[in-house]
Coordinates of C-alpha atoms in Angstrom, one line a residue:
Q1 CA -51.3 -3.9 -27.0
V2 CA -49.7 -5.6 -29.6
Q3 CA -49.9 -3.3 -33.3
L4 CA -49.5 -5.8 -36.5
V5 CA -49.4 -3.6 -39.5
E6 CA -49.4 -5.4 -43.1
S7 CA -48.2 -4.6 -46.5
G8 CA -48.1 -6.4 -49.6
G9 CA -51.6 -6.9 -51.5
G10 CA -52.3 -5.7 -54.4
L11 CA -53.4 -6.6 -58.4
V12 CA -52.6 -9.1 -59.1
Q13 CA -53.5 -12.2 -62.4
P14 CA -55.0 -15.2 -62.1
G15 CA -51.8 -17.8 -61.4
G16 CA -49.5 -14.9 -60.3
S17 CA -48.0 -14.5 -56.7
L18 CA -47.8 -11.8 -53.9
R19 CA -46.1 -12.2 -50.6
L20 CA -47.7 -10.9 -47.7
S21 CA -45.9 -9.3 -44.7
C22 CA -46.9 -8.5 -40.9
V23 CA -45.1 -6.6 -38.3
A24 CA -45.4 -7.1 -34.3
S25 CA -45.0 -3.6 -32.8
G26 CA -45.4 -2.5 -28.9
S27 CA -44.7 -3.0 -25.3
S28 CA -42.6 -6.5 -24.4
F29 CA -44.5 -9.1 -25.3
T30 CA -43.9 -13.3 -26.7
L31 CA -45.6 -13.1 -29.8
L32 CA -47.7 -16.9 -29.9
T33 CA -49.9 -18.5 -32.9
M34 CA -49.7 -15.9 -35.1
G35 CA -52.3 -15.9 -38.5
W36 CA -54.0 -14.7 -42.1
Y37 CA -57.3 -14.4 -41.8
R38 CA -59.0 -13.5 -45.0
Q39 CA -63.2 -11.4 -45.9
A40 CA -64.7 -11.3 -48.8
P41 CA -67.9 -9.0 -49.2
G42 CA -70.6 -10.6 -47.8
N43 CA -68.7 -13.4 -46.1
Q44 CA -67.1 -14.6 -42.9
R45 CA -63.9 -13.9 -42.0
E46 CA -62.1 -16.9 -42.5
L47 CA -59.1 -18.3 -41.3
V48 CA -56.2 -18.4 -44.7
A49 CA -53.4 -20.3 -42.6
S50 CA -51.8 -20.6 -39.3
I51 CA -48.2 -21.0 -37.0
S52 CA -47.4 -21.4 -33.9
R53 CA -44.3 -20.0 -32.2
L54 CA -42.6 -23.2 -32.9
R55 CA -43.9 -23.4 -36.3
T56 CA -46.6 -25.5 -36.2
T57 CA -49.0 -25.1 -39.4
N58 CA -52.4 -25.3 -40.2
Y59 CA -54.1 -23.9 -44.0
A60 CA -57.2 -23.7 -45.0
D61 CA -58.0 -26.5 -47.5
S62 CA -58.2 -24.5 -50.0
T63 CA -54.9 -23.4 -50.4
K64 CA -53.2 -25.9 -48.7
G65 CA -50.4 -26.2 -51.1
R66 CA -50.6 -23.0 -52.9
F67 CA -50.1 -20.6 -49.8
T68 CA -47.0 -21.1 -47.8
I69 CA -47.2 -19.4 -44.3
S70 CA -43.5 -18.5 -42.5
R71 CA -42.5 -15.9 -39.8
D72 CA -39.0 -14.6 -38.7
N73 CA -39.1 -14.5 -34.2
A74 CA -36.3 -12.5 -34.5
K75 CA -38.2 -9.9 -36.2
K76 CA -41.3 -10.1 -35.5
T77 CA -42.4 -10.9 -38.6
V78 CA -45.1 -13.8 -40.3
Y79 CA -45.4 -14.3 -43.7
L80 CA -48.3 -15.6 -46.7
Q81 CA -46.7 -16.7 -49.7
M82 CA -49.5 -16.8 -52.4
N83 CA -47.8 -18.5 -55.1
S84 CA -50.9 -19.9 -58.2
L85 CA -53.5 -17.3 -57.5
K86 CA -57.2 -18.0 -57.9
P87 CA -60.5 -15.0 -58.4
E88 CA -62.4 -17.0 -55.3
D89 CA -58.8 -15.2 -53.6
T90 CA -59.8 -11.9 -53.9
A91 CA -60.7 -10.7 -50.2
V92 CA -59.3 -8.2 -47.7
Y93 CA -56.1 -10.1 -45.7
Y94 CA -55.6 -9.6 -42.1
C95 CA -52.8 -10.7 -39.8
N96 CA -54.0 -11.9 -36.6
A97 CA -51.3 -12.5 -33.3
R98 CA -51.2 -13.9 -30.1
A99 CA -49.0 -12.8 -27.1
T100 CA -48.3 -13.6 -23.9
G101 CA -50.7 -11.1 -21.8
R102 CA -52.3 -9.5 -24.6
S103 CA -56.0 -10.1 -26.1
D104 CA -56.1 -10.7 -29.5
A105 CA -54.6 -8.3 -32.1
W106 CA -55.5 -7.6 -36.1
G107 CA -54.4 -5.9 -38.5
Q108 CA -55.5 -3.3 -40.0
G109 CA -56.3 -5.7 -44.1
T110 CA -54.7 -5.6 -46.7
Q111 CA -56.4 -5.7 -49.8
V112 CA -55.6 -9.0 -52.4
T113 CA -57.7 -8.5 -55.8
V114 CA -57.4 -11.6 -58.7
P115 CA -59.7 -10.5 -61.6
S116 CA -61.7 -12.9 -63.2

């Protein structure tokens, strides 16, 4: 298995910024597409942003222009820089990764709270 550990969540005022990190570990593997998802209470989990191994990116319309996903393949880490945060961004954020010969991996989630 690939293990994912997120960090960087917390409470931030509207308009503020947070940087989430997700580090992958485990036995030999090659990371493919990685992404960030979020889930607010009562809502379905939704894609926030994804990035391929060669750094093709995809963003949800609600985050485009405010969030930036990036990765460091050597460190097996994916980041989500979140700027201009809004209360609507409040959710648990989950890291996801696909790797060669492995099932999709999910982190345990990190809470991001932006009060109204």
